[in-house]
């Protein structure tokens, strides 16, 4: 603008003068006027004045440009359950949430300085960047936050544990700590990168309950997996008393409560349970002398013992006289002690 004989420049914000300065009368000479810092978008009026205080030429309107980037936003904590990012920032600016080079969501800071940007739920440990952009295209520094892990690992998958095992194995969340609890103590290990684990424990009795949980690095604990120790130990082989070709039963001892099976080759002759004291007596048809009989014990878990073999002893038939006389009772007792299975006939004496 031609300033003619102007000697002073005045700057107004509306009707308020906010600054003035002197200028050379040369219309092309530069000038500078100090003013308070103004908000972007403010319209200022610049007017030249003569030495007598009269306006010279037309006033010039100037709009304050936005050259200041927004301040860094304040961002609330984000967990792996959240589907939005919230915080505060410069009103009217655009909010951008990123993961690596991917934009997860955008939004706008409201008039009160608050914002909420919808995003997909992110895994714990994911780093998110949040920044603001104003209308002039100026961008704030980004805030980087790490997504908190609040979700517990899934309950571990645990393999069967037998009463002869000295480790607990299974699968779970890689990197999680494995906690195995037994009646005699707590034992720990770590799930490897492939999702497998193995934790050493002492042998446990069949029927014992073992509890297994996982704990991630943020302290989140999974639900329990409870396994019952299986009976995988076979009973000892049963012991047998002598069997003769006159015997009509097989007796002996085996694991208490186990099922005893007597066979002649592949033919099952008898089956029954041992008592609480382990004793058993099973009826059979008399077998020929020299026959080889086998016996096994099977426990409640189905574990089978080794075989016990016995050969049927052949005995000749004997004639038993009638017992009489003063010693008849002692004679009867002696015969009984030899075993009913090896005697053809037992005759009890009566008074003569």
CSV table of C-alpha atoms in Angstrom, one decimal, residues 125-256:
chain,number,residue,atom,x,y,z
A,125,UNK,CA,2.7,-55.5,24.5
A,126,UNK,CA,1.6,-53.8,21.2
A,127,UNK,CA,3.1,-50.3,20.9
A,128,UNK,CA,0.6,-47.6,19.7
A,129,UNK,CA,1.5,-44.1,18.5
A,130,UNK,CA,-0.9,-41.2,19.0
A,131,UNK,CA,-0.5,-37.7,17.5
A,132,UNK,CA,-2.5,-34.6,16.8
A,133,UNK,CA,-2.8,-32.6,13.5
A,134,UNK,CA,-4.3,-29.0,13.4
A,135,UNK,CA,-6.1,-27.3,10.6
A,136,UNK,CA,-2.8,-25.9,9.3
A,137,UNK,CA,-1.5,-29.4,8.9
A,138,UNK,CA,1.0,-29.0,11.8
A,139,UNK,CA,1.5,-32.3,13.7
A,140,UNK,CA,2.4,-32.8,17.3
A,141,UNK,CA,5.0,-35.2,18.6
A,142,UNK,CA,3.6,-38.7,18.9
A,143,UNK,CA,3.0,-40.3,22.2
A,144,UNK,CA,4.0,-44.0,22.3
A,145,UNK,CA,2.1,-46.3,24.7
A,146,UNK,CA,2.3,-50.0,25.2
A,147,UNK,CA,-0.9,-52.0,25.4
A,148,UNK,CA,-1.3,-53.6,28.8
A,149,UNK,CA,-1.8,-57.4,29.0
A,150,UNK,CA,-4.9,-58.0,31.2
A,151,UNK,CA,-6.1,-61.3,29.7
A,152,UNK,CA,-5.0,-64.5,31.5
A,153,UNK,CA,-3.6,-67.4,29.5
A,154,UNK,CA,-6.0,-70.2,28.5
A,155,UNK,CA,-6.0,-73.1,31.0
A,156,UNK,CA,-3.1,-75.5,30.0
A,157,UNK,CA,-3.6,-78.8,28.2
A,158,UNK,CA,-2.1,-81.4,30.5
A,159,UNK,CA,-1.1,-85.0,29.4
A,160,UNK,CA,-2.1,-88.0,31.5
A,161,UNK,CA,0.1,-88.6,34.6
A,162,UNK,CA,0.8,-92.1,35.8
A,163,UNK,CA,1.9,-93.2,39.2
A,164,UNK,CA,5.3,-94.0,37.9
A,165,UNK,CA,5.8,-90.7,36.1
A,166,UNK,CA,8.3,-88.1,37.3
A,167,UNK,CA,7.2,-85.2,35.1
A,168,UNK,CA,4.1,-83.3,34.1
A,169,UNK,CA,3.9,-82.5,30.4
A,170,UNK,CA,1.4,-80.5,28.2
A,171,UNK,CA,0.9,-77.4,26.2
A,172,UNK,CA,0.1,-73.7,26.9
A,173,UNK,CA,0.8,-70.1,26.1
A,174,UNK,CA,4.5,-69.7,25.1
A,175,UNK,CA,6.6,-67.9,27.7
A,176,UNK,CA,4.1,-68.5,30.6
A,177,UNK,CA,5.3,-69.9,33.9
A,178,UNK,CA,3.8,-73.4,34.6
A,179,UNK,CA,2.8,-74.0,38.2
A,180,UNK,CA,2.2,-77.6,39.3
A,181,UNK,CA,0.8,-78.2,42.7
A,182,UNK,CA,0.8,-81.7,44.4
A,183,UNK,CA,0.1,-82.7,47.9
A,184,UNK,CA,3.8,-82.7,48.7
A,185,UNK,CA,4.8,-79.4,47.1
A,186,UNK,CA,4.7,-76.9,44.3
A,187,UNK,CA,6.9,-77.3,41.1
A,188,UNK,CA,7.4,-74.8,38.3
A,189,UNK,CA,8.6,-74.6,34.7
A,190,UNK,CA,8.2,-72.5,31.6
A,191,UNK,CA,6.3,-73.0,28.4
A,192,UNK,CA,8.7,-73.0,25.5
A,193,UNK,CA,8.4,-71.1,22.2
A,194,UNK,CA,6.6,-74.1,20.6
A,195,UNK,CA,4.0,-74.1,23.4
A,196,UNK,CA,5.2,-77.2,25.1
A,197,UNK,CA,6.2,-77.7,28.8
A,198,UNK,CA,7.7,-80.4,31.0
A,199,UNK,CA,7.9,-80.0,34.8
A,200,UNK,CA,9.7,-82.5,37.0
A,201,UNK,CA,7.8,-83.9,40.0
A,202,UNK,CA,8.2,-86.8,42.5
A,203,UNK,CA,6.2,-89.9,41.7
A,204,UNK,CA,2.6,-89.6,43.0
A,205,UNK,CA,0.3,-92.3,44.2
A,206,UNK,CA,-2.6,-93.3,41.9
A,207,UNK,CA,-5.7,-91.3,42.6
A,208,UNK,CA,-3.7,-88.1,43.6
A,209,UNK,CA,-5.1,-84.9,42.2
A,210,UNK,CA,-2.5,-82.6,40.5
A,211,UNK,CA,-3.4,-78.9,39.8
A,212,UNK,CA,-1.7,-77.1,36.9
A,213,UNK,CA,-2.0,-73.3,36.1
A,214,UNK,CA,-0.2,-70.8,33.8
A,215,UNK,CA,0.9,-67.3,34.8
A,216,UNK,CA,2.0,-64.8,32.2
A,217,UNK,CA,4.7,-62.1,32.6
A,218,UNK,CA,2.1,-59.6,33.7
A,219,UNK,CA,0.8,-61.8,36.5
A,220,UNK,CA,-2.4,-63.0,34.9
A,221,UNK,CA,-3.2,-66.5,36.0
A,222,UNK,CA,-5.1,-69.0,34.0
A,223,UNK,CA,-7.9,-71.3,35.2
A,224,UNK,CA,-6.8,-74.5,36.8
A,225,UNK,CA,-6.4,-77.8,35.0
A,226,UNK,CA,-6.8,-80.8,37.4
A,227,UNK,CA,-5.5,-84.2,36.5
A,228,UNK,CA,-5.9,-87.4,38.6
A,229,UNK,CA,-2.8,-89.6,38.7
A,230,UNK,CA,-3.5,-92.9,36.8
A,231,UNK,CA,-2.7,-96.3,38.2
A,232,UNK,CA,-0.2,-97.6,35.7
A,233,UNK,CA,1.7,-100.0,37.9
A,234,UNK,CA,0.8,-103.7,37.4
A,235,UNK,CA,0.1,-105.9,40.4
A,236,UNK,CA,2.7,-108.4,41.5
A,237,UNK,CA,2.2,-111.9,40.0
A,238,UNK,CA,0.0,-114.0,42.3
A,239,UNK,CA,1.3,-116.9,44.3
A,240,UNK,CA,-0.4,-120.3,44.1
A,241,UNK,CA,-0.7,-123.3,46.3
A,242,UNK,CA,-0.1,-126.8,44.9
A,243,UNK,CA,-2.7,-128.1,42.5
A,244,UNK,CA,-3.2,-131.8,42.0
A,245,UNK,CA,-5.3,-133.8,39.6
A,246,UNK,CA,-7.8,-134.2,42.4
A,247,UNK,CA,-8.1,-130.5,43.1
A,248,UNK,CA,-11.4,-128.7,42.6
A,249,UNK,CA,-10.1,-125.3,43.4
A,250,UNK,CA,-7.0,-123.1,43.1
A,251,UNK,CA,-6.0,-120.9,46.0
A,252,UNK,CA,-3.2,-118.5,46.7
A,253,UNK,CA,-2.5,-114.7,47.3
A,254,UNK,CA,-2.6,-111.7,45.0
A,255,UNK,CA,-3.0,-107.9,45.3
A,256,UNK,CA,-6.0,-107.1,47.5
